[in-house]
Amino acid sequence: MQTPVQSTDRTEAVADKQPHFAIKINRSLLAPWFILIAILPAALSYLRMMTCFQTQIKRGCDMILTTDRLILRPWEDTDAELLYEYAKDERIGPVAGWPVHTSVKNSLEIIRTVLSAPGTFAVCLKEDGKAIGSIGLMVGEQSNIGLPDTEAEIGYWIGVPFWGQGLIPEGVAEVIRYAFEDLHLENLWCGYFEGNDKSRRVQEKCGFTYQYTNTDAEWVKMMDRRTEHISKLTREDWSRRVKTIRDMD
Ligand SMILES: CC(C)(COP(=O)(O)OP(=O)(O)OC[C@H]1O[C@@H](n2cnc3c(N)ncnc32)[C@H](O)[C@@H]1OP(=O)(O)O)[C@@H](O)C(=O)NCCC(=O)NCCS
């Protein structure tokens, strides 16, 4: 049988322990809240940036860019016939990594499934507005080389009758400006397959510099193996380049 003294002793002991226990519980419960409060502003700002960025990319669907000689606009169904005219040529798709188009219907399907992607532009001459080539900005996971959402890969081609007039470097220069100034991307990447010196020249002219080579890699779209050279243009290098060109003018 317990004596009153024993009972009072135990109550005091418990009362003495309670505040420590309570503080311990509170501390362990508060720790995650402190961490959450500390990282919340950064997380919210990152989310806001990504949402804004994605919206800009989607808006790029109806973006129209212009240069001295070109209009870069979204591909339309009515471009199918001209697209087939240029893309049935063996000298275009295979060196760029995709099969030749087999019919106007096939070209129409490609417009709807591939070329309608945000950031893909039909390259048109200002003088008649007809599509003669394509430039694509493939952001983040849309790219072929596994990039984060703040970086993109650029791909391009132009119909054989228009080769050698500097039209693609002119169009790519404007897409680069769009990518850095309007989309606020950090780095741009470009690749060309071994032996495609024409494409290598375009990249050099646009300020890209060689980074690395993927040797004998599987290329699923053509069911073959290829060696691809990858080059890069950083926002800083581009800004310096633009400033130098402006200073020279
Ligand atoms: C690569 C390509 C887009 C270049 O476009 P472009 O508007 O002709 O670019 P340029 O006028 O600056 O020419 C680039 C180089 O092509 C070569 N070239 C130009 N005209 C040529 C012609 N008629 N025949 C052979 N080579 C030619 C030249 O070496 C030129 O470099 P240079 O100006 O230093 O002499 C175009 O050749 C093409 O569409 N090729 C097939 C698809 C392709 O390779 N896409 C790139 C995939 S990575």
PDB file of C-alpha atoms and ligand atoms in Angstrom:
ATOM      1  CA  MET A   1       0.000   0.000   0.000  1.00  0.00           C
ATOM      2  CA  GLN A   2       1.382   3.407  -0.977  1.00  0.00           C
ATOM      3  CA  THR A   3       1.914   6.126   1.613  1.00  0.00           C
ATOM      4  CA  PRO A   4       0.893   9.777   0.903  1.00  0.00           C
ATOM      5  CA  VAL A   5       4.570  10.715   1.071  1.00  0.00           C
ATOM      6  CA  GLN A   6       5.427   8.231  -1.647  1.00  0.00           C
ATOM      7  CA  SER A   7       2.545   9.573  -3.746  1.00  0.00           C
ATOM      8  CA  THR A   8       3.697  13.226  -3.364  1.00  0.00           C
ATOM      9  CA  ASP A   9       7.238  12.213  -4.217  1.00  0.00           C
ATOM     10  CA  ARG A  10       6.137  10.578  -7.459  1.00  0.00           C
ATOM     11  CA  THR A  11       3.955  13.568  -8.452  1.00  0.00           C
ATOM     12  CA  GLU A  12       6.906  15.908  -7.891  1.00  0.00           C
ATOM     13  CA  ALA A  13       9.155  13.624  -9.832  1.00  0.00           C
ATOM     14  CA  VAL A  14       6.717  13.525 -12.741  1.00  0.00           C
ATOM     15  CA  ALA A  15       6.060  17.267 -12.500  1.00  0.00           C
ATOM     16  CA  ASP A  16       9.806  17.824 -12.496  1.00  0.00           C
ATOM     17  CA  LYS A  17      10.260  15.682 -15.583  1.00  0.00           C
ATOM     18  CA  GLN A  18       7.308  17.024 -17.584  1.00  0.00           C
ATOM     19  CA  PRO A  19       8.792  20.334 -18.741  1.00  0.00           C
ATOM     20  CA  HIS A  20      11.959  18.567 -20.037  1.00  0.00           C
ATOM     21  CA  PHE A  21       9.858  15.971 -21.798  1.00  0.00           C
ATOM     22  CA  ALA A  22       7.651  18.670 -23.311  1.00  0.00           C
ATOM     23  CA  ILE A  23      10.672  20.653 -24.573  1.00  0.00           C
ATOM     24  CA  LYS A  24      12.201  17.520 -26.060  1.00  0.00           C
ATOM     25  CA  ILE A  25       8.974  16.733 -27.964  1.00  0.00           C
ATOM     26  CA  ASN A  26       8.644  20.293 -29.140  1.00  0.00           C
ATOM     27  CA  ARG A  27      12.226  20.447 -30.394  1.00  0.00           C
ATOM     28  CA  SER A  28      11.962  17.259 -32.388  1.00  0.00           C
ATOM     29  CA  LEU A  29       8.610  18.375 -33.794  1.00  0.00           C
ATOM     30  CA  LEU A  30       9.859  21.850 -34.606  1.00  0.00           C
ATOM     31  CA  ALA A  31      13.002  20.800 -36.450  1.00  0.00           C
ATOM     32  CA  PRO A  32      11.246  19.819 -39.709  1.00  0.00           C
ATOM     33  CA  TRP A  33       9.169  23.025 -39.555  1.00  0.00           C
ATOM     34  CA  PHE A  34      12.299  25.125 -39.209  1.00  0.00           C
ATOM     35  CA  ILE A  35      13.832  23.369 -42.227  1.00  0.00           C
ATOM     36  CA  LEU A  36      10.595  23.799 -44.200  1.00  0.00           C
ATOM     37  CA  ILE A  37      10.358  27.503 -43.361  1.00  0.00           C
ATOM     38  CA  ALA A  38      14.005  27.961 -44.304  1.00  0.00           C
ATOM     39  CA  ILE A  39      13.707  26.299 -47.727  1.00  0.00           C
ATOM     40  CA  LEU A  40      10.132  27.409 -48.556  1.00  0.00           C
ATOM     41  CA  PRO A  41      11.019  30.781 -50.128  1.00  0.00           C
ATOM     42  CA  ALA A  42      13.698  29.171 -52.316  1.00  0.00           C
ATOM     43  CA  ALA A  43      11.344  26.319 -53.319  1.00  0.00           C
ATOM     44  CA  LEU A  44       8.512  28.742 -54.139  1.00  0.00           C
ATOM     45  CA  SER A  45      10.790  30.974 -56.175  1.00  0.00           C
ATOM     46  CA  TYR A  46      12.099  27.910 -58.101  1.00  0.00           C
ATOM     47  CA  LEU A  47       8.511  26.742 -58.771  1.00  0.00           C
ATOM     48  CA  ARG A  48       7.506  30.229 -59.924  1.00  0.00           C
ATOM     49  CA  MET A  49      10.540  30.375 -62.242  1.00  0.00           C
ATOM     50  CA  MET A  50       9.775  26.939 -63.750  1.00  0.00           C
ATOM     51  CA  THR A  51       6.051  27.727 -64.219  1.00  0.00           C
ATOM     52  CA  CYS A  52       6.883  31.022 -65.893  1.00  0.00           C
ATOM     53  CA  PHE A  53       9.536  29.278 -68.011  1.00  0.00           C
ATOM     54  CA  GLN A  54       7.129  26.516 -69.140  1.00  0.00           C
ATOM     55  CA  THR A  55       4.497  29.148 -70.007  1.00  0.00           C
ATOM     56  CA  GLN A  56       7.048  31.000 -72.127  1.00  0.00           C
ATOM     57  CA  ILE A  57       8.007  27.794 -73.929  1.00  0.00           C
ATOM     58  CA  LYS A  58       4.320  27.028 -74.620  1.00  0.00           C
ATOM     59  CA  ARG A  59       3.827  30.595 -75.830  1.00  0.00           C
ATOM     60  CA  GLY A  60       6.726  29.863 -78.174  1.00  0.00           C
ATOM     61  CA  CYS A  61       4.191  27.676 -80.067  1.00  0.00           C
ATOM     62  CA  ASP A  62       2.854  30.787 -81.756  1.00  0.00           C
ATOM     63  CA  MET A  63       6.087  32.776 -81.661  1.00  0.00           C
ATOM     64  CA  ILE A  64       7.212  34.451 -84.889  1.00  0.00           C
ATOM     65  CA  LEU A  65      10.809  35.632 -85.223  1.00  0.00           C
ATOM     66  CA  THR A  66      12.300  37.629 -88.057  1.00  0.00           C
ATOM     67  CA  THR A  67      15.769  38.312 -89.459  1.00  0.00           C
ATOM     68  CA  ASP A  68      16.953  40.377 -92.434  1.00  0.00           C
ATOM     69  CA  ARG A  69      15.915  37.719 -94.926  1.00  0.00           C
ATOM     70  CA  LEU A  70      13.803  35.251 -92.952  1.00  0.00           C
ATOM     71  CA  ILE A  71      10.573  34.702 -91.095  1.00  0.00           C
ATOM     72  CA  LEU A  72      10.673  31.923 -88.496  1.00  0.00           C
ATOM     73  CA  ARG A  73       7.138  30.815 -87.726  1.00  0.00           C
ATOM     74  CA  PRO A  74       5.276  27.689 -86.574  1.00  0.00           C
ATOM     75  CA  TRP A  75       4.820  24.898 -89.113  1.00  0.00           C
ATOM     76  CA  GLU A  76       1.338  24.668 -90.669  1.00  0.00           C
ATOM     77  CA  ASP A  77      -0.528  21.807 -92.346  1.00  0.00           C
ATOM     78  CA  THR A  78      -0.426  23.763 -95.616  1.00  0.00           C
ATOM     79  CA  ASP A  79       3.408  23.480 -95.625  1.00  0.00           C
ATOM     80  CA  ALA A  80       3.191  19.705 -96.188  1.00  0.00           C
ATOM     81  CA  GLU A  81       3.713  19.791 -99.951  1.00  0.00           C
ATOM     82  CA  LEU A  82       6.817  21.991 -99.801  1.00  0.00           C
ATOM     83  CA  LEU A  83       8.155  20.067 -96.822  1.00  0.00           C
ATOM     84  CA  TYR A  84       7.919  16.857 -98.831  1.00  0.00           C
ATOM     85  CA  GLU A  85       9.661  18.555-101.786  1.00  0.00           C
ATOM     86  CA  TYR A  86      12.778  19.246 -99.677  1.00  0.00           C
ATOM     87  CA  ALA A  87      12.635  16.409 -97.137  1.00  0.00           C
ATOM     88  CA  LYS A  88      12.388  13.611 -99.725  1.00  0.00           C
ATOM     89  CA  ASP A  89      15.975  14.480-100.702  1.00  0.00           C
ATOM     90  CA  GLU A  90      18.526  11.923 -99.437  1.00  0.00           C
ATOM     91  CA  ARG A  91      20.951  14.785 -98.644  1.00  0.00           C
ATOM     92  CA  ILE A  92      18.758  16.269 -95.896  1.00  0.00           C
ATOM     93  CA  GLY A  93      17.267  13.884 -93.301  1.00  0.00           C
ATOM     94  CA  PRO A  94      19.778  11.027 -93.074  1.00  0.00           C
ATOM     95  CA  VAL A  95      22.775  13.289 -92.292  1.00  0.00           C
ATOM     96  CA  ALA A  96      20.641  15.081 -89.699  1.00  0.00           C
ATOM     97  CA  GLY A  97      19.492  11.793 -88.133  1.00  0.00           C
ATOM     98  CA  TRP A  98      15.963  11.213 -89.518  1.00  0.00           C
ATOM     99  CA  PRO A  99      14.596   9.225 -92.482  1.00  0.00           C
ATOM    100  CA  VAL A 100      13.614  10.822 -95.827  1.00  0.00           C
ATOM    101  CA  HIS A 101       9.922  11.692 -96.122  1.00  0.00           C
ATOM    102  CA  THR A 102       8.039   9.230 -98.259  1.00  0.00           C
ATOM    103  CA  SER A 103       4.957  11.221 -99.362  1.00  0.00           C
ATOM    104  CA  VAL A 104       3.071  14.499 -98.795  1.00  0.00           C
ATOM    105  CA  LYS A 105       0.877  12.535 -96.369  1.00  0.00           C
ATOM    106  CA  ASN A 106       3.987  11.453 -94.455  1.00  0.00           C
ATOM    107  CA  SER A 107       5.201  15.080 -94.354  1.00  0.00           C
ATOM    108  CA  LEU A 108       1.800  16.211 -93.045  1.00  0.00           C
ATOM    109  CA  GLU A 109       2.001  13.597 -90.298  1.00  0.00           C
ATOM    110  CA  ILE A 110       5.523  14.799 -89.387  1.00  0.00           C
ATOM    111  CA  ILE A 111       4.255  18.406 -89.204  1.00  0.00           C
ATOM    112  CA  ARG A 112       1.503  17.308 -86.809  1.00  0.00           C
ATOM    113  CA  THR A 113       3.562  14.972 -84.642  1.00  0.00           C
ATOM    114  CA  VAL A 114       7.126  16.318 -84.691  1.00  0.00           C
ATOM    115  CA  LEU A 115       7.380  19.822 -86.130  1.00  0.00           C
ATOM    116  CA  SER A 116       4.437  21.127 -84.085  1.00  0.00           C
ATOM    117  CA  ALA A 117       6.577  20.884 -80.933  1.00  0.00           C
ATOM    118  CA  PRO A 118       7.064  24.182 -79.056  1.00  0.00           C
ATOM    119  CA  GLY A 119      10.224  25.955 -80.196  1.00  0.00           C
ATOM    120  CA  THR A 120      10.232  24.416 -83.688  1.00  0.00           C
ATOM    121  CA  PHE A 121      10.200  27.006 -86.466  1.00  0.00           C
ATOM    122  CA  ALA A 122       9.554  26.759 -90.196  1.00  0.00           C
ATOM    123  CA  VAL A 123      12.297  28.757 -91.925  1.00  0.00           C
ATOM    124  CA  CYS A 124      10.618  30.932 -94.576  1.00  0.00           C
ATOM    125  CA  LEU A 125      12.019  33.488 -97.004  1.00  0.00           C
ATOM    126  CA  LYS A 126      10.541  36.944 -96.332  1.00  0.00           C
ATOM    127  CA  GLU A 127       9.989  37.450-100.037  1.00  0.00           C
ATOM    128  CA  ASP A 128       7.319  34.743-100.387  1.00  0.00           C
ATOM    129  CA  GLY A 129       6.707  33.299 -96.889  1.00  0.00           C
ATOM    130  CA  LYS A 130       7.203  29.718 -98.107  1.00  0.00           C
ATOM    131  CA  ALA A 131       8.787  27.130 -95.805  1.00  0.00           C
ATOM    132  CA  ILE A 132      12.232  26.038 -97.025  1.00  0.00           C
ATOM    133  CA  GLY A 133      13.772  24.584 -93.869  1.00  0.00           C
ATOM    134  CA  SER A 134      13.441  24.131 -90.134  1.00  0.00           C
ATOM    135  CA  ILE A 135      15.120  25.189 -86.900  1.00  0.00           C
ATOM    136  CA  GLY A 136      14.188  23.498 -83.638  1.00  0.00           C
ATOM    137  CA  LEU A 137      14.948  24.492 -80.072  1.00  0.00           C
ATOM    138  CA  MET A 138      14.605  21.343 -77.965  1.00  0.00           C
ATOM    139  CA  VAL A 139      14.468  22.308 -74.317  1.00  0.00           C
ATOM    140  CA  GLY A 140      15.407  19.978 -71.446  1.00  0.00           C
ATOM    141  CA  GLU A 141      14.124  16.437 -71.889  1.00  0.00           C
ATOM    142  CA  GLN A 142      12.967  17.221 -75.461  1.00  0.00           C
ATOM    143  CA  SER A 143      16.646  17.214 -76.439  1.00  0.00           C
ATOM    144  CA  ASN A 144      18.556  14.179 -77.675  1.00  0.00           C
ATOM    145  CA  ILE A 145      21.381  14.629 -75.169  1.00  0.00           C
ATOM    146  CA  GLY A 146      19.652  14.692 -71.769  1.00  0.00           C
ATOM    147  CA  LEU A 147      19.613  18.341 -70.709  1.00  0.00           C
ATOM    148  CA  PRO A 148      18.110  20.150 -67.706  1.00  0.00           C
ATOM    149  CA  ASP A 149      15.105  22.462 -68.272  1.00  0.00           C
ATOM    150  CA  THR A 150      17.334  25.534 -68.346  1.00  0.00           C
ATOM    151  CA  GLU A 151      19.291  24.308 -71.383  1.00  0.00           C
ATOM    152  CA  ALA A 152      18.376  23.388 -74.945  1.00  0.00           C
ATOM    153  CA  GLU A 153      19.688  21.708 -78.074  1.00  0.00           C
ATOM    154  CA  ILE A 154      19.342  23.331 -81.503  1.00  0.00           C
ATOM    155  CA  GLY A 155      18.748  21.334 -84.700  1.00  0.00           C
ATOM    156  CA  TYR A 156      18.322  22.639 -88.269  1.00  0.00           C
ATOM    157  CA  TRP A 157      18.170  21.879 -91.971  1.00  0.00           C
ATOM    158  CA  ILE A 158      17.391  23.758 -95.171  1.00  0.00           C
ATOM    159  CA  GLY A 159      16.364  22.612 -98.674  1.00  0.00           C
ATOM    160  CA  VAL A 160      19.274  21.902-101.038  1.00  0.00           C
ATOM    161  CA  PRO A 161      18.426  24.775-103.487  1.00  0.00           C
ATOM    162  CA  PHE A 162      19.052  27.213-100.606  1.00  0.00           C
ATOM    163  CA  TRP A 163      22.383  25.853 -99.365  1.00  0.00           C
ATOM    164  CA  GLY A 164      25.406  28.111 -99.172  1.00  0.00           C
ATOM    165  CA  GLN A 165      23.627  31.464 -98.687  1.00  0.00           C
ATOM    166  CA  GLY A 166      24.202  31.655 -94.928  1.00  0.00           C
ATOM    167  CA  LEU A 167      20.449  31.375 -94.295  1.00  0.00           C
ATOM    168  CA  ILE A 168      20.631  28.805 -91.497  1.00  0.00           C
ATOM    169  CA  PRO A 169      23.384  30.654 -89.567  1.00  0.00           C
ATOM    170  CA  GLU A 170      21.184  33.776 -89.884  1.00  0.00           C
ATOM    171  CA  GLY A 171      18.101  31.962 -88.560  1.00  0.00           C
ATOM    172  CA  VAL A 172      20.024  30.119 -85.833  1.00  0.00           C
ATOM    173  CA  ALA A 173      21.504  33.428 -84.612  1.00  0.00           C
ATOM    174  CA  GLU A 174      17.973  34.743 -84.039  1.00  0.00           C
ATOM    175  CA  VAL A 175      16.834  31.537 -82.298  1.00  0.00           C
ATOM    176  CA  ILE A 176      19.898  31.823 -80.035  1.00  0.00           C
ATOM    177  CA  ARG A 177      18.905  35.394 -79.152  1.00  0.00           C
ATOM    178  CA  TYR A 178      15.337  34.207 -78.441  1.00  0.00           C
ATOM    179  CA  ALA A 179      16.636  31.368 -76.244  1.00  0.00           C
ATOM    180  CA  PHE A 180      18.914  33.567 -74.127  1.00  0.00           C
ATOM    181  CA  GLU A 181      17.009  36.863 -74.039  1.00  0.00           C
ATOM    182  CA  ASP A 182      13.353  35.760 -74.049  1.00  0.00           C
ATOM    183  CA  LEU A 183      13.486  32.265 -72.525  1.00  0.00           C
ATOM    184  CA  HIS A 184      16.435  33.049 -70.223  1.00  0.00           C
ATOM    185  CA  LEU A 185      18.113  29.716 -70.943  1.00  0.00           C
ATOM    186  CA  GLU A 186      21.626  29.210 -69.603  1.00  0.00           C
ATOM    187  CA  ASN A 187      23.340  27.039 -72.204  1.00  0.00           C
ATOM    188  CA  LEU A 188      22.673  25.921 -75.768  1.00  0.00           C
ATOM    189  CA  TRP A 189      24.013  22.745 -77.342  1.00  0.00           C
ATOM    190  CA  CYS A 190      24.350  21.513 -80.911  1.00  0.00           C
ATOM    191  CA  GLY A 191      25.466  18.230 -82.411  1.00  0.00           C
ATOM    192  CA  TYR A 192      26.623  17.039 -85.820  1.00  0.00           C
ATOM    193  CA  PHE A 193      27.393  13.571 -87.038  1.00  0.00           C
ATOM    194  CA  GLU A 194      30.922  12.645 -88.138  1.00  0.00           C
ATOM    195  CA  GLY A 195      31.578  13.904 -91.662  1.00  0.00           C
ATOM    196  CA  ASN A 196      28.855  16.594 -91.709  1.00  0.00           C
ATOM    197  CA  ASP A 197      31.231  19.505 -92.228  1.00  0.00           C
ATOM    198  CA  LYS A 198      28.432  21.784 -93.433  1.00  0.00           C
ATOM    199  CA  SER A 199      26.734  21.519 -90.059  1.00  0.00           C
ATOM    200  CA  ARG A 200      30.045  21.885 -88.206  1.00  0.00           C
ATOM    201  CA  ARG A 201      30.585  25.163 -90.095  1.00  0.00           C
ATOM    202  CA  VAL A 202      27.128  26.444 -89.074  1.00  0.00           C
ATOM    203  CA  GLN A 203      27.974  25.778 -85.419  1.00  0.00           C
ATOM    204  CA  GLU A 204      31.349  27.520 -85.720  1.00  0.00           C
ATOM    205  CA  LYS A 205      29.758  30.523 -87.415  1.00  0.00           C
ATOM    206  CA  CYS A 206      27.180  30.789 -84.614  1.00  0.00           C
ATOM    207  CA  GLY A 207      29.827  30.719 -81.853  1.00  0.00           C
ATOM    208  CA  PHE A 208      29.441  27.137 -80.585  1.00  0.00           C
ATOM    209  CA  THR A 209      32.619  25.459 -79.389  1.00  0.00           C
ATOM    210  CA  TYR A 210      33.439  21.748 -79.360  1.00  0.00           C
ATOM    211  CA  GLN A 211      32.799  19.908 -76.063  1.00  0.00           C
ATOM    212  CA  TYR A 212      32.821  16.124 -76.492  1.00  0.00           C
ATOM    213  CA  THR A 213      32.202  13.197 -78.862  1.00  0.00           C
ATOM    214  CA  ASN A 214      29.797  10.275 -78.542  1.00  0.00           C
ATOM    215  CA  THR A 215      31.605   7.547 -80.437  1.00  0.00           C
ATOM    216  CA  ASP A 216      29.712   4.799 -82.268  1.00  0.00           C
ATOM    217  CA  ALA A 217      26.490   5.441 -80.349  1.00  0.00           C
ATOM    218  CA  GLU A 218      23.188   3.754 -81.232  1.00  0.00           C
ATOM    219  CA  TRP A 219      20.875   6.102 -83.199  1.00  0.00           C
ATOM    220  CA  VAL A 220      17.392   4.677 -82.899  1.00  0.00           C
ATOM    221  CA  LYS A 221      15.643   6.927 -85.474  1.00  0.00           C
ATOM    222  CA  MET A 222      17.875   5.562 -88.260  1.00  0.00           C
ATOM    223  CA  MET A 223      18.484   2.153 -86.661  1.00  0.00           C
ATOM    224  CA  ASP A 224      22.263   2.546 -87.020  1.00  0.00           C
ATOM    225  CA  ARG A 225      25.337   3.591 -85.031  1.00  0.00           C
ATOM    226  CA  ARG A 226      26.904   7.035 -85.333  1.00  0.00           C
ATOM    227  CA  THR A 227      29.650   9.214 -83.975  1.00  0.00           C
ATOM    228  CA  GLU A 228      28.319  12.589 -82.901  1.00  0.00           C
ATOM    229  CA  HIS A 229      30.323  15.689 -82.003  1.00  0.00           C
ATOM    230  CA  ILE A 230      28.667  17.991 -79.470  1.00  0.00           C
ATOM    231  CA  SER A 231      29.294  21.720 -79.151  1.00  0.00           C
ATOM    232  CA  LYS A 232      28.031  24.343 -76.717  1.00  0.00           C
ATOM    233  CA  LEU A 233      27.336  28.067 -76.437  1.00  0.00           C
ATOM    234  CA  THR A 234      26.997  29.600 -72.974  1.00  0.00           C
ATOM    235  CA  ARG A 235      24.943  32.722 -72.294  1.00  0.00           C
ATOM    236  CA  GLU A 236      28.153  34.525 -71.222  1.00  0.00           C
ATOM    237  CA  ASP A 237      30.026  33.606 -74.428  1.00  0.00           C
ATOM    238  CA  TRP A 238      27.025  34.698 -76.491  1.00  0.00           C
ATOM    239  CA  SER A 239      26.741  38.061 -74.652  1.00  0.00           C
ATOM    240  CA  ARG A 240      30.458  38.710 -75.196  1.00  0.00           C
ATOM    241  CA  ARG A 241      30.116  37.785 -78.869  1.00  0.00           C
ATOM    242  CA  VAL A 242      27.096  40.046 -79.406  1.00  0.00           C
ATOM    243  CA  LYS A 243      28.896  42.932 -77.683  1.00  0.00           C
ATOM    244  CA  THR A 244      31.999  42.467 -79.863  1.00  0.00           C
ATOM    245  CA  ILE A 245      29.859  42.412 -83.032  1.00  0.00           C
ATOM    246  CA  ARG A 246      27.947  45.563 -81.897  1.00  0.00           C
ATOM    247  CA  ASP A 247      31.215  47.363 -81.041  1.00  0.00           C
ATOM    248  CA  MET A 248      32.545  46.590 -84.525  1.00  0.00           C
ATOM    249  CA  ASP A 249      29.432  48.057 -86.250  1.00  0.00           C
TER     250      ASP A 249
HETATM  251  C1  LIG B   1      24.007  22.215 -92.688  1.00  0.00           C
HETATM  252  C2  LIG B   1      23.056  23.157 -93.381  1.00  0.00           C
HETATM  253  C3  LIG B   1      21.875  23.412 -92.488  1.00  0.00           C
HETATM  254  C4  LIG B   1      23.791  24.469 -93.662  1.00  0.00           C
HETATM  255  O1  LIG B   1      22.861  25.482 -94.012  1.00  0.00           O
HETATM  256  P1  LIG B   1      23.283  26.719 -94.949  1.00  0.00           P
HETATM  257  O2  LIG B   1      22.231  27.741 -94.846  1.00  0.00           O
HETATM  258  O3  LIG B   1      23.628  26.223 -96.275  1.00  0.00           O
HETATM  259  O4  LIG B   1      24.614  27.224 -94.212  1.00  0.00           O
HETATM  260  P2  LIG B   1      25.820  28.038 -94.881  1.00  0.00           P
HETATM  261  O5  LIG B   1      25.368  28.783 -96.079  1.00  0.00           O
HETATM  262  O6  LIG B   1      26.448  28.790 -93.784  1.00  0.00           O
HETATM  263  O7  LIG B   1      26.817  26.895 -95.345  1.00  0.00           O
HETATM  264  C5  LIG B   1      27.531  26.125 -94.389  1.00  0.00           C
HETATM  265  C6  LIG B   1      28.632  25.338 -95.067  1.00  0.00           C
HETATM  266  O8  LIG B   1      28.049  24.421 -95.981  1.00  0.00           O
HETATM  267  C7  LIG B   1      28.957  24.217 -97.087  1.00  0.00           C
HETATM  268  N1  LIG B   1      28.188  24.445 -98.312  1.00  0.00           N
HETATM  269  C8  LIG B   1      27.479  25.502 -98.633  1.00  0.00           C
HETATM  270  N2  LIG B   1      26.869  25.325 -99.798  1.00  0.00           N
HETATM  271  C9  LIG B   1      27.176  24.125-100.225  1.00  0.00           C
HETATM  272  C10 LIG B   1      26.858  23.371-101.367  1.00  0.00           C
HETATM  273  N3  LIG B   1      26.048  23.850-102.296  1.00  0.00           N
HETATM  274  N4  LIG B   1      27.355  22.127-101.470  1.00  0.00           N
HETATM  275  C11 LIG B   1      28.154  21.639-100.527  1.00  0.00           C
HETATM  276  N5  LIG B   1      28.493  22.309 -99.406  1.00  0.00           N
HETATM  277  C12 LIG B   1      28.022  23.539 -99.276  1.00  0.00           C
HETATM  278  C13 LIG B   1      30.083  25.193 -96.923  1.00  0.00           C
HETATM  279  O9  LIG B   1      31.183  24.495 -96.360  1.00  0.00           O
HETATM  280  C14 LIG B   1      29.555  26.185 -95.914  1.00  0.00           C
HETATM  281  O10 LIG B   1      30.556  26.699 -95.081  1.00  0.00           O
HETATM  282  P3  LIG B   1      31.370  28.025 -95.543  1.00  0.00           P
HETATM  283  O11 LIG B   1      30.352  29.119 -95.601  1.00  0.00           O
HETATM  284  O12 LIG B   1      32.381  28.191 -94.496  1.00  0.00           O
HETATM  285  O13 LIG B   1      31.933  27.751 -96.906  1.00  0.00           O
HETATM  286  C15 LIG B   1      22.564  22.570 -94.736  1.00  0.00           C
HETATM  287  O14 LIG B   1      23.677  22.218 -95.495  1.00  0.00           O
HETATM  288  C16 LIG B   1      21.684  21.341 -94.553  1.00  0.00           C
HETATM  289  O15 LIG B   1      20.468  21.465 -94.378  1.00  0.00           O
HETATM  290  N6  LIG B   1      22.281  20.138 -94.560  1.00  0.00           N
HETATM  291  C17 LIG B   1      21.512  18.900 -94.433  1.00  0.00           C
HETATM  292  C18 LIG B   1      20.864  18.748 -93.059  1.00  0.00           C
HETATM  293  C19 LIG B   1      21.885  18.895 -91.965  1.00  0.00           C
HETATM  294  O16 LIG B   1      23.032  18.513 -92.070  1.00  0.00           O
HETATM  295  N7  LIG B   1      21.423  19.457 -90.842  1.00  0.00           N
HETATM  296  C20 LIG B   1      22.233  19.620 -89.670  1.00  0.00           C
HETATM  297  C21 LIG B   1      22.099  18.436 -88.817  1.00  0.00           C
HETATM  298  S1  LIG B   1      23.196  18.522 -87.452  1.00  0.00           S
END
